[in-house]
Structure formats: structure tokens, C-alpha cells
Coordinates of C-alpha atoms (C1' of nucleotides) in Angstrom, one line a residue:
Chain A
X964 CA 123.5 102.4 97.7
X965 CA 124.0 99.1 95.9
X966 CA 127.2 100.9 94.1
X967 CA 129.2 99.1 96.8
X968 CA 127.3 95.7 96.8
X969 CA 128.6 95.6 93.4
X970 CA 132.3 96.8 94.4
X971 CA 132.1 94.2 97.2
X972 CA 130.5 91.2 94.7
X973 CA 132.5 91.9 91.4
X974 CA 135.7 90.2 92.2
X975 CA 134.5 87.4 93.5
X976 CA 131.9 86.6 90.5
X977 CA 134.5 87.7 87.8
X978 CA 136.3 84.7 87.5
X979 CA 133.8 82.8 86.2
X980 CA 132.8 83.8 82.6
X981 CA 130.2 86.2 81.2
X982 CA 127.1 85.0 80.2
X983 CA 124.9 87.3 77.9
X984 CA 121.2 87.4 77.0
X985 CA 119.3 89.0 74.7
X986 CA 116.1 91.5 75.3
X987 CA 112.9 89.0 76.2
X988 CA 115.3 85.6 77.2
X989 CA 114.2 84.1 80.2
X990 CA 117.2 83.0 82.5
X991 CA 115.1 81.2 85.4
X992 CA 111.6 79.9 85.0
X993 CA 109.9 77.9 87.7
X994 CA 110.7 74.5 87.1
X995 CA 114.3 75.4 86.8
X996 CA 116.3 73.6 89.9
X997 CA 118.3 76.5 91.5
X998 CA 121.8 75.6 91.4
X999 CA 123.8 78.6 90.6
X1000 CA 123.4 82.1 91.8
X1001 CA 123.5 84.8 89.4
X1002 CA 125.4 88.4 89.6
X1003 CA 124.0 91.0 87.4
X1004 CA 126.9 93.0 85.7
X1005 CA 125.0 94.7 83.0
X1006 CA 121.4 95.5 82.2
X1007 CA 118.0 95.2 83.8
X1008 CA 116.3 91.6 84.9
X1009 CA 112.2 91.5 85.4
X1010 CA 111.4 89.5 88.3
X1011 CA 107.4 88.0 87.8
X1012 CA 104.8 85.3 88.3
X1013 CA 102.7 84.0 86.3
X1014 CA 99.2 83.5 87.5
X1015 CA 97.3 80.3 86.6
X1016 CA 95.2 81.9 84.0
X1017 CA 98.8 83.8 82.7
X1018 CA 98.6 87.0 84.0
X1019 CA 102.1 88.7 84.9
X1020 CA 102.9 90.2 87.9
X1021 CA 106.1 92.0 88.0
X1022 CA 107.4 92.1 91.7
X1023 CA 110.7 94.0 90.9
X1024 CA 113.0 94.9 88.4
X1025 CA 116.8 94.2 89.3
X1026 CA 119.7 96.6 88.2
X1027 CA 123.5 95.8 88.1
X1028 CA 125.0 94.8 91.5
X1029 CA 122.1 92.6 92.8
X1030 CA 121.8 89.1 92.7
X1031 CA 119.2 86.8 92.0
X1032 CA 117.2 84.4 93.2
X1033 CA 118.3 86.0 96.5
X1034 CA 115.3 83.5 97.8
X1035 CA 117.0 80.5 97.3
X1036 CA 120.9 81.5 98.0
X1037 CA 119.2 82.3 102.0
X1038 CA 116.2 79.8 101.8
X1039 CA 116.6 76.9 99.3
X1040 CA 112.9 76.8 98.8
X1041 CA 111.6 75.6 95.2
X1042 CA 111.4 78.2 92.3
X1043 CA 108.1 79.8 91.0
X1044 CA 109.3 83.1 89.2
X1045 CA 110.6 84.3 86.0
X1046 CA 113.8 86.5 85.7
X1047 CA 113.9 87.5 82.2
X1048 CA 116.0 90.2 80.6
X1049 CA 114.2 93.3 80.1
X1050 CA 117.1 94.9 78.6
X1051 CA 120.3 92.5 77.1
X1052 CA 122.4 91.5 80.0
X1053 CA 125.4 90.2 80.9
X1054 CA 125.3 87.7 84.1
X1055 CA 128.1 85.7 86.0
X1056 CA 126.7 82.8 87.7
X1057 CA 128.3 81.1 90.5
X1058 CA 127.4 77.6 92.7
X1059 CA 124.8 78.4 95.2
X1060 CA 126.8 76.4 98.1
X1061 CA 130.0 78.5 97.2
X1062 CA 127.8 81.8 97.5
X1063 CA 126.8 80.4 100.6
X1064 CA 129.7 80.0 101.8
X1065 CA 131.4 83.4 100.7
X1066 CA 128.3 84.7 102.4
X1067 CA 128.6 83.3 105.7
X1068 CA 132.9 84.5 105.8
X1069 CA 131.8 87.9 104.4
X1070 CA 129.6 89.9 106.5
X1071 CA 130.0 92.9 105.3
X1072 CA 128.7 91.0 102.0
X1073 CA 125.6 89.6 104.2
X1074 CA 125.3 92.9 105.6
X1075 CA 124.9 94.6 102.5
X1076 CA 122.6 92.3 100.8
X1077 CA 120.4 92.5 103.9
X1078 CA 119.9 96.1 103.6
X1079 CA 119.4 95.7 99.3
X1080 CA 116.6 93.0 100.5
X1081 CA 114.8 95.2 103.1
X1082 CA 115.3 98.0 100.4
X1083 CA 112.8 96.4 98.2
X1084 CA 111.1 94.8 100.5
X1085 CA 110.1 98.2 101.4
X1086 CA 109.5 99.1 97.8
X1087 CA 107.4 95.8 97.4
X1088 CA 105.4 97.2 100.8
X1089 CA 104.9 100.6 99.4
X1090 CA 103.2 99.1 95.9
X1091 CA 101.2 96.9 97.7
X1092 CA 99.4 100.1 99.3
X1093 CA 98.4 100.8 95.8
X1094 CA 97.3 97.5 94.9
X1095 CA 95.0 97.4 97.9
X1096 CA 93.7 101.6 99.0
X1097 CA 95.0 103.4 95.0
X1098 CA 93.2 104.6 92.2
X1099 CA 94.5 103.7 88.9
X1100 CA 96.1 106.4 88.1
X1101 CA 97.8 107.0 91.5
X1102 CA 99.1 103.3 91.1
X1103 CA 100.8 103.7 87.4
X1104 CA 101.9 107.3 89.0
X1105 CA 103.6 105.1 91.9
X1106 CA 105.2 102.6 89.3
X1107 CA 106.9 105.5 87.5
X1108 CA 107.8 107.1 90.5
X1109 CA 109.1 104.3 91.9
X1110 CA 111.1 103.1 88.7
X1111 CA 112.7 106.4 88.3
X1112 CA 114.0 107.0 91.7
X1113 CA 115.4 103.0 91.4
X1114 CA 116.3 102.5 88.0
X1115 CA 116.5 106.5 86.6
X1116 CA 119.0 109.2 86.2
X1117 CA 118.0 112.2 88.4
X1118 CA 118.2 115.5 86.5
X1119 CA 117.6 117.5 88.9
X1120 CA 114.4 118.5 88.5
X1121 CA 113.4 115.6 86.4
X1122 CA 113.8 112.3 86.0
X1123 CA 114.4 109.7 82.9
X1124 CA 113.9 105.9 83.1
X1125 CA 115.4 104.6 80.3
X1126 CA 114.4 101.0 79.9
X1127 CA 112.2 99.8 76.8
X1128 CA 108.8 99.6 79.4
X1129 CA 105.6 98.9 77.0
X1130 CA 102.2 99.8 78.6
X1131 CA 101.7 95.7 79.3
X1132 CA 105.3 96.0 81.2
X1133 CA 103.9 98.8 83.5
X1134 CA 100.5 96.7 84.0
X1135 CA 102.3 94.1 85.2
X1136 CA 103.7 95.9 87.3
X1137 CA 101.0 97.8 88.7
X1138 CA 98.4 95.1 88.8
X1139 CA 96.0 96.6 86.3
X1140 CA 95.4 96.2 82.5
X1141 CA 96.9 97.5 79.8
X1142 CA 93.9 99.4 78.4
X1143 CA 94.1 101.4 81.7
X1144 CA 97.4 101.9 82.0
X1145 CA 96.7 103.3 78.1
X1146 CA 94.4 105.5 79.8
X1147 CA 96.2 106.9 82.6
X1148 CA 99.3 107.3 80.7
X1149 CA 97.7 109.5 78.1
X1150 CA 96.4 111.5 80.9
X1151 CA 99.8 112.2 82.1
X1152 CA 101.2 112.7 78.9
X1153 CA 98.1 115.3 78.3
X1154 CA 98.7 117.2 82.0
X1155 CA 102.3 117.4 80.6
X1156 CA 103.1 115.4 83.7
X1157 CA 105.7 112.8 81.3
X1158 CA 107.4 112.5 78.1
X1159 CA 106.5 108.8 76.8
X1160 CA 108.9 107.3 74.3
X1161 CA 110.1 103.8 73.0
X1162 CA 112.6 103.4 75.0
X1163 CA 112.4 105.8 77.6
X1164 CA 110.3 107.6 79.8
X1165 CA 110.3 111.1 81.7
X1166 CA 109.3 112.5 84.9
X1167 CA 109.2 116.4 83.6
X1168 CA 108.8 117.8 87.4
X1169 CA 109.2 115.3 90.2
X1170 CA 107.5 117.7 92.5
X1171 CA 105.0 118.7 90.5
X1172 CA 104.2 115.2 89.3
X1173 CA 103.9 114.2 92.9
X1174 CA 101.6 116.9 94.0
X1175 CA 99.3 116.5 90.5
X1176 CA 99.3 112.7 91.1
X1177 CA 99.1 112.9 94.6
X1178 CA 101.7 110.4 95.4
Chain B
X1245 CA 112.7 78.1 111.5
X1246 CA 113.0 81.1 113.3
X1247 CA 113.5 79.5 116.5
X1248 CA 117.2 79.5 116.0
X1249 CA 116.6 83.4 115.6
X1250 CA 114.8 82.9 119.2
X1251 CA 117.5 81.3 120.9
X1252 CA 120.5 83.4 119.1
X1253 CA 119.0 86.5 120.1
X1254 CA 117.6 86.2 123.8
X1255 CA 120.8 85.5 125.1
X1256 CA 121.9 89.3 123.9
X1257 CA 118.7 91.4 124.7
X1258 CA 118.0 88.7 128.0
X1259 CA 120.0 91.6 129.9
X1260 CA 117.5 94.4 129.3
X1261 CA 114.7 95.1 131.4
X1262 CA 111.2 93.3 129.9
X1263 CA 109.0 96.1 128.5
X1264 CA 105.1 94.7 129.2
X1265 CA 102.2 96.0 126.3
X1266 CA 98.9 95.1 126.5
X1267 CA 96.7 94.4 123.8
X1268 CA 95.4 97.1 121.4
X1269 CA 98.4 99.6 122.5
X1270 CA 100.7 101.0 119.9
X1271 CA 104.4 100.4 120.5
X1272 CA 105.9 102.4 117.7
X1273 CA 104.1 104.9 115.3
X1274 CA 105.1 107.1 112.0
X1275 CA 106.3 110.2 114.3
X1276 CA 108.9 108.4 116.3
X1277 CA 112.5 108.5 116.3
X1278 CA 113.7 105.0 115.8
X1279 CA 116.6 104.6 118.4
X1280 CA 116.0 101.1 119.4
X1281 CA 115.7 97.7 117.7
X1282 CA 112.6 95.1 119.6
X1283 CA 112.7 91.9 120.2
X1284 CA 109.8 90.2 120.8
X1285 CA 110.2 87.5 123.7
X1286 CA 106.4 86.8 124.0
X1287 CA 103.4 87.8 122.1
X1288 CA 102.2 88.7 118.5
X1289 CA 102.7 92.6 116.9
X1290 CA 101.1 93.8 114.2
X1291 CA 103.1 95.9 111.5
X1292 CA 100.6 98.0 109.7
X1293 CA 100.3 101.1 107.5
X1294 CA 97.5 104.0 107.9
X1295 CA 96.8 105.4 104.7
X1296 CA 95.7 109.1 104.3
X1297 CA 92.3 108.1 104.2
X1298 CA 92.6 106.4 107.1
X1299 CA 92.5 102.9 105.9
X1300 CA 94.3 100.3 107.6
X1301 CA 96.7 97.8 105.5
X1302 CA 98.5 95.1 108.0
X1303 CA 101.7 93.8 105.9
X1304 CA 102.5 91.3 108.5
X1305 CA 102.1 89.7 112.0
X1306 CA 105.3 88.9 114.3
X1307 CA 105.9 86.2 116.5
X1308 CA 108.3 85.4 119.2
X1309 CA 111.4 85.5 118.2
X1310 CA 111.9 88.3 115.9
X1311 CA 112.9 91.8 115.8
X1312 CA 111.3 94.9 114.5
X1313 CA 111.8 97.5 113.4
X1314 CA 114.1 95.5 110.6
X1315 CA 114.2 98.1 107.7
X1316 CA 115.6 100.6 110.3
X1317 CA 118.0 98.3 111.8
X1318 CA 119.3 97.8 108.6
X1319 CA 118.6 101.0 106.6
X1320 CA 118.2 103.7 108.7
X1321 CA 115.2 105.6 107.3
X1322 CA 112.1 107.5 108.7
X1323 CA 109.3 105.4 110.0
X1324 CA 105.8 105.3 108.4
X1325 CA 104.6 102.5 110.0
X1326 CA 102.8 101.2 113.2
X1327 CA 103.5 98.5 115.5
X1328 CA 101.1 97.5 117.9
X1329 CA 100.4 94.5 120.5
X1330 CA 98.1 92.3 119.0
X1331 CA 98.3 90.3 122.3
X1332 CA 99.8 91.2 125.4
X1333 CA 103.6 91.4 124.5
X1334 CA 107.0 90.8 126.6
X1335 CA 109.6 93.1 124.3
X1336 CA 113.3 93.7 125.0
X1337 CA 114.9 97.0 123.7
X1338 CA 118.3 97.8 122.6
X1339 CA 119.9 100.6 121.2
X1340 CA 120.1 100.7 117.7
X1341 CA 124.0 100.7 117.3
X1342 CA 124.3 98.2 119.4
X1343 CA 122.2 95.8 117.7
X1344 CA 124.6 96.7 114.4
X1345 CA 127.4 95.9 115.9
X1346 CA 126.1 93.0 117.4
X1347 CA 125.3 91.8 113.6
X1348 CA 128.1 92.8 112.3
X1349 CA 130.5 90.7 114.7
X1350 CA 127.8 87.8 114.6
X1351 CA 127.8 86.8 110.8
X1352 CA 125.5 83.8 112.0
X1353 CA 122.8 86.0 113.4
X1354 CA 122.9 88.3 110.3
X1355 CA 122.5 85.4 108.2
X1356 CA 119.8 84.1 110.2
X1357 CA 118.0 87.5 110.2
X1358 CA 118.1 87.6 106.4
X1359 CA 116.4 84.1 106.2
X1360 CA 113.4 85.6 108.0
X1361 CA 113.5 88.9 105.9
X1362 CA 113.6 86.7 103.1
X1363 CA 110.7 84.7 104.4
X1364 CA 108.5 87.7 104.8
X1365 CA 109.5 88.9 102.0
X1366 CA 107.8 85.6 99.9
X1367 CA 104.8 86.1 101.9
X1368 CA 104.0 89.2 101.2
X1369 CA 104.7 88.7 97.6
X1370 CA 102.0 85.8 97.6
X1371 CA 99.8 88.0 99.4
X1372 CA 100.3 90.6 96.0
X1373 CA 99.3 88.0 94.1
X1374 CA 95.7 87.7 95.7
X1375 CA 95.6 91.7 95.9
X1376 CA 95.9 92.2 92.6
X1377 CA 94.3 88.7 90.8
X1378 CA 92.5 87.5 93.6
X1379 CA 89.2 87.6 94.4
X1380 CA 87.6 88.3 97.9
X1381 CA 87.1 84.7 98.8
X1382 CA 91.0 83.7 97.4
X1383 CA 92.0 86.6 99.2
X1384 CA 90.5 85.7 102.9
X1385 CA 91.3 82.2 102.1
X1386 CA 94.3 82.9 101.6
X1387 CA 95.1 85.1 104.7
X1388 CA 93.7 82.7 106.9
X1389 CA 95.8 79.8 105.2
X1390 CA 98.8 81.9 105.6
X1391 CA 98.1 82.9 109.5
X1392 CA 97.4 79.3 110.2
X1393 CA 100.9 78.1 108.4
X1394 CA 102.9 80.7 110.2
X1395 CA 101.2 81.4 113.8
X1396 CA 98.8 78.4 113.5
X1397 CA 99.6 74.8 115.5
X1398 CA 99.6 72.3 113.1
X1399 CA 97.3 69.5 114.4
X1400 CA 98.2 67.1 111.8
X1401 CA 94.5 67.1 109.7
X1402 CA 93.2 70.9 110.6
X1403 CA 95.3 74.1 111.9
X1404 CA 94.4 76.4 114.5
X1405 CA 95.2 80.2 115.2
X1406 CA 94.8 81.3 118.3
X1407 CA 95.1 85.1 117.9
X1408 CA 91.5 87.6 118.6
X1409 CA 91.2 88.8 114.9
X1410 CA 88.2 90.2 114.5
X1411 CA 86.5 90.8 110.7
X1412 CA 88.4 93.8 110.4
X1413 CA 91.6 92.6 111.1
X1414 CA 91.6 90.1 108.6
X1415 CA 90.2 93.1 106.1
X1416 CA 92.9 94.8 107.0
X1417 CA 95.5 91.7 105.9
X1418 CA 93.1 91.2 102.9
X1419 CA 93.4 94.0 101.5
X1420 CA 89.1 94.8 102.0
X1421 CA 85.9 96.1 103.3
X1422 CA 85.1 94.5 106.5
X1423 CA 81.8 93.6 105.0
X1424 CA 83.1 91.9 102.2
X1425 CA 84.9 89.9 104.5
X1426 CA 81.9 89.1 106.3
X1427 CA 80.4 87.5 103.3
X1428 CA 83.1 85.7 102.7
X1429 CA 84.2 84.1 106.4
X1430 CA 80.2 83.5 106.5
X1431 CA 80.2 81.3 103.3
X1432 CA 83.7 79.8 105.0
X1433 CA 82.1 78.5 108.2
X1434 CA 78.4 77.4 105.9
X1435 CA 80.5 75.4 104.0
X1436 CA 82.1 73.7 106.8
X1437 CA 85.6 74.9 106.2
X1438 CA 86.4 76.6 109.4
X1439 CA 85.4 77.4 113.2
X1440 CA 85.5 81.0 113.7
X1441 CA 85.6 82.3 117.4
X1442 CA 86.4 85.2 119.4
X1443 CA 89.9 84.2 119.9
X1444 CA 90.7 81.2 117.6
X1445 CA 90.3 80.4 113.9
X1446 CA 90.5 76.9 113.1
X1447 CA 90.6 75.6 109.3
X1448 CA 89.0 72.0 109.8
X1449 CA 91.1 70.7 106.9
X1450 CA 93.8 71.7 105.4
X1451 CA 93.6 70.4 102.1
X1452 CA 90.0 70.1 101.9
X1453 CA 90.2 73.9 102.5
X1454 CA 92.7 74.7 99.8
X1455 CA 91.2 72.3 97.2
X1456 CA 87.8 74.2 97.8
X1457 CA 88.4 77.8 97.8
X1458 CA 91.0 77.1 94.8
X1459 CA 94.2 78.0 96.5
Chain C
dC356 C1' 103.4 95.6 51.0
dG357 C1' 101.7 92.9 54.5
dC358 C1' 102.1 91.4 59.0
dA359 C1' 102.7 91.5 64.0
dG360 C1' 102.8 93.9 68.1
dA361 C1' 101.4 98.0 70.6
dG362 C1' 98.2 101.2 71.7
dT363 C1' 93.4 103.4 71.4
dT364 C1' 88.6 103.6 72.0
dG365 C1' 84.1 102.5 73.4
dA366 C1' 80.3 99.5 75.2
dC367 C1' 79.0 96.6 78.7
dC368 C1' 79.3 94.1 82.8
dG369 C1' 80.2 92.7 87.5
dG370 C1' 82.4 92.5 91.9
dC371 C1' 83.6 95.2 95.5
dT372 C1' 82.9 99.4 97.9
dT373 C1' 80.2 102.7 100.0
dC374 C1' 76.6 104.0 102.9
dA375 C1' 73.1 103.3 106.1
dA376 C1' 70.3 100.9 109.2
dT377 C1' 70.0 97.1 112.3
dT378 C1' 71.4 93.4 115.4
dA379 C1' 74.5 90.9 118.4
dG380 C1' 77.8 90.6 121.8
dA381 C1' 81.2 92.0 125.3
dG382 C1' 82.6 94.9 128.9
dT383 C1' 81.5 98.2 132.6
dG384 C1' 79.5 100.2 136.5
dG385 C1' 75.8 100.7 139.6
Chain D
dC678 C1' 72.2 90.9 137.8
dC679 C1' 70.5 94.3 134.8
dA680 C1' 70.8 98.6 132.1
dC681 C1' 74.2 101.2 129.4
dT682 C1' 77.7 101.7 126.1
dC683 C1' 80.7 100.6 122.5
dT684 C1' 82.4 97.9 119.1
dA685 C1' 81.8 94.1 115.9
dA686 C1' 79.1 91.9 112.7
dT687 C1' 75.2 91.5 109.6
dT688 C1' 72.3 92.8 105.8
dG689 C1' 70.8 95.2 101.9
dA690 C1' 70.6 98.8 98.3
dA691 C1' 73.0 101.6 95.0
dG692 C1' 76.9 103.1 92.4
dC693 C1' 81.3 103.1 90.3
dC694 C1' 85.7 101.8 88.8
dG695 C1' 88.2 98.9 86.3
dG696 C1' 88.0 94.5 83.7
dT697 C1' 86.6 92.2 79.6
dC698 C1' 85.8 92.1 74.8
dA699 C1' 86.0 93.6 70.3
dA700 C1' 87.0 96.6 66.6
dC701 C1' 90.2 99.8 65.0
dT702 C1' 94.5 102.5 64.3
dC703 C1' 99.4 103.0 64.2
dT704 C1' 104.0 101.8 63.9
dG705 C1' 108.1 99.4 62.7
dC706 C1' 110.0 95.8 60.2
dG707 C1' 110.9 91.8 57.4

DNA sequence: CGCAGAGTTGACCGGCTTCAATTAGAGTGG
DNA sequence: CCACTCTAATTGAAGCCGGTCAACTCTGCG
């Protein structure tokens, strides 16, 4: 798990000094030159696009321990997403070319980070299967799936996301509109399949959500 | 590039016998124990997905030069995926903890790997952009745009892949119905765009090509 | 109280899929 | 070299899912 990416990373990014944003702020945007790598200490970071008639895709939502933009600390390409706080956050940001070379006499740190990037590349693979082959309602099932084995608590049985995810934050992410993510997620709530509130959501069943939903 | 991954890496897996595939035959599939890590001396592989229905959904095409499986090599979990010989392949094999510790000792080759991982990790999330927003035309345009830049020769003006994809296998990247992509490579080649053959695609034009299908 | 943002509902539309029938082309064996 | 086979590609018709648009409700909050 990414427990120890953030056991490895902490010491190193907390010398430099917190930096805190609010719910909504956005921290890169695309014409933002990349100069600084950022550690995420506290609270969750959307990752999107923005098509060119401004429609949001949400790649990936980032938790405490990762870094970001993990694109440009290994590639140095130019910048075309969003991070934005989805929850208030508090970041440490250090100078790409000292990252780099922490990186390159750390790796166990390289090593690590490899296996948190192939981790959601994985994820990124598995959502685009419903992009492309799944039903609505199999593909906003997937998102919550997805977000509560990443971001949720496990209770055993169920399983509780707590982040503050509108339906327009779960369309984004699953590539449809918010009227039918409206849809779908009343259906769940209606099978009894999830509790919906403000700022949380719950998987009642994992198995039995799985099996109903057919994911 | 990832020739520096090429020239890195044959030096350790030169010492293993060359395993010969010939086109069409599956190397690795969902049911097998992954024990070893591939590298891919000569030849492309295809890394796809079969969905319950049966539905094929490529994520991405190797080239010399790189290793699969990755998210094994690194993580460790239980395959779902296929890889087969798009072409006839040259592969070298080596035990998977070998491989870790030979990334572990060789920072440089780690760091290297994670450039590519990164690399294919931007590609496919451009492809998500076109599955979800696209439409079919964007969508082949855009496969064949993104073939050409990383298989293709670069002939200065137009770019040619030399790979056999048939219809299907660009449905497959796409994300469609092999008839859709019919339409679509048919209004391609009317227009001028691009040669399509039984073995080679060539766009005629780069730019002409992305300023007319819009991407 | 009024406003803004979020969610609901329903009608309509359109692009892609699905299904089916046909044609074209490549590879094989006699 | 020609029939045979199999797969790939073409074409067309029909249907459906989800998008779009618009009107409405609901909620929280200043």
C-alpha cells in the first residue's frame, strides 16, 4: 500500500512548509509551467481534463502519500490537467530537479512510486472497459466500486466513501451525464444497493452490490 | 525514448535462450501464473482485455524494447489480460525475482522503466478522452494518429505504420463496431487522408490529417 | 426571503450498435 | 491454376441507449 510511500516521502517533503487549499481551489491548471512537485499530506486532489467544449473528465482522484504531476517529475512533458482540491488539503511542494534527484538516489522511493503508477494505471485500464463495452449503470457501479476500495474505509461488509462527490463529480468520472448518473443512482438507492448523502456515500453489501450490479 | 530502455535491458536478458511466436499466437492469457517478466527483442505484442461478452478492448501495442507483463513485475497481482504476437516476435524470459532484483540494484533501469509506464500511462488517458467525448471518426483518427506517432516512421511530411491491422483491430483500440470503423477508415481514404493496405497504414499528412478530422 | 447550486423528470433526437445478407480477398490443397 | 474455405470488409435496415434541452423541485445559505 501507499501507507509506506508516504512513510518513505514525508521526511523528505517536510521541511519545506505547508501549503493549504480550500474545497474547489485549483493548484495546477494547464498553462501552469511545472516547476515544483507536490506531496499530498492531507485530503483528496481531483485529477481532470477539460475537453474543448468543457466537459470534465476525472482520470483519478489522489489521496495522501502520492505525488503529483508524477507525469512531469519522470517526463517533463507540458501540462494539460487540473488538480484541484476536492476536499481542503494541505500540500508540500518541492523543486522538480531536487525530486529528481532524491529519486534517482532512492530506489526504494522509485520503486514504490512505480508500483503506485502501475496501481492506477491499472485502475485507469479497468474504467476504460466501461467507458468502451459498460452500460450506464454498470459504469457509475464501477466508479463507486472503485472509489471505495481506493479512497473508502472497509467495514467489513460495507463500505463508506467519504468525500463530498456531487452527481456531476461522479459523471466526470464515469464519462456520462449527470442526468444519468441521477438516474442510476436513484436506482441503487431504490434496490437498497447504497446510502447517498452530502458528504458521504455507502456501499451497504460489497458482495451483494457486486453481484446486483454485475461488476 | 525507449531505446535507452532497449539497450539497458538486452545486455541482462541477452543470456536467455530467444523464445520465437508467430503471428496471431497468444503468449500470455488470464489463467496463467505469472512467473516471468518478457522482453521483447523484436516484434510488436498486443495487450488486450476480453470482456465477458467476448468483446475485445486492446489498451496498448509494444514495441521492441519493452517488458511486459509490467503491473506484475511491479505489483504482483493475478492476470486478466492477454498478450499476443501481433507480428512474429523474438522474446527473452526471466524469472520474475530476478528481474526485481535486477531493478532494485539498477536505480537507472527502474527510472527508465517508469518513464515508459508513465508514457503509456498519458496515452491511454488521451485515448479516454475520445472513448468517452469522442466521436467514431475522432476516435479512429485518433488511434491511427497515435499508432503512427509511436510505431510509425516519421517521413518528415506523412507517417507510415507498418503493422497488419485489420478493421477489427483498430475497433478493438477504438473502442467500436468493426463496421463503424469501416465507415469511418472509408471516408479516411475518400478524403485523401490515408493509404490503407494489408500491412501498412500510411497518414499522407500529418497536419493536414489532424487539422481535418479535428484532432 | 430570495437566490444559487444540485438533483429530478420527461420529451425528443441522433449516433452507434446490432443483426443480417452479401461481396471481396487471401490462403490452401488438389 | 482453379475450386474451396475462411476471414475481412461492405452495405443497409432497424432499434435503443444515452445525450440534449428545458422546466421544475428541493435544499442550504447569505
Amino acid at each position: 500500500m501507499d501507507i509506506d510511500l508516504l512513510k518513505k516521502l514525508h521526511p523528505f517533503f517536510h521541511k519545506y512548509p505547508p501549503l493549504v487549499y480550500k474545497k474547489g481551489q485549483v493548484i495546477l491548471r494547464p498553462e501552469d509551467k511545472i516547476e515544483n512537485i507536490y506531496f499530498i499530506e492531507k485530503g483528496y486532489i481531483k485529477f481532470y481534463i477539460l475537453s474543448p467544449e468543457g466537459k470534465e473528465l476525472t482520470y483519478l482522484i489522489y489521496r495522501p502519500g502520492y505525488l503529483f504531476p508524477v507525469i512531469y517529475a519522470f517526463l517533463g512533458e507540458k501540462n494539460k490537467y487540473y488538480f484541484e482540491a476536492l476536499t481542503p488539503v494541505v500540500l508540500r511542494k518541492i523543486p522538480r530537479e531536487i525530486f529528481t534527484r532524491l529519486a534517482a538516489k532512492n530506489p526504494d522511493i522509485t520503486f514504490l512510486l512505480s508500483q503506485e503508477i502501475v496501481r492506477r494505471f491499472v485502475e485507469l485500464m479497468d474504467r476504460a472497459q466501461f467507458y468502451t463495452f459498460g452500460r450506464a449503470y454498470e459504469n457509475v457501479a464501477d466508479v463507486l466500486y472503485t472509489l471505495g476500495k481506493n479512497m473508502g474505509t472497509d467495514n467489513g461488509k460495507s463500505l463508506s466513501i467519504n468525500l463530498p462527490l456531487g452527481h456531476k463529480d461522479i459523471a466526470a468520472i464515469a464519462g456520462l451525464t449527470r442526468e444519468t448518473v441521477s438516474i442510476e443512482m436513484k436506482n441503487l438507492q431504490e434496490q437498497g444497493l447504497i446510502i447517498y448523502g452530502r458528504n458521504h456515500i455507502v456501499i451497504k453489501d460489497t458482495d451483494k452490490f457486486r453481484q446486483k450490479t454485475g461488476i
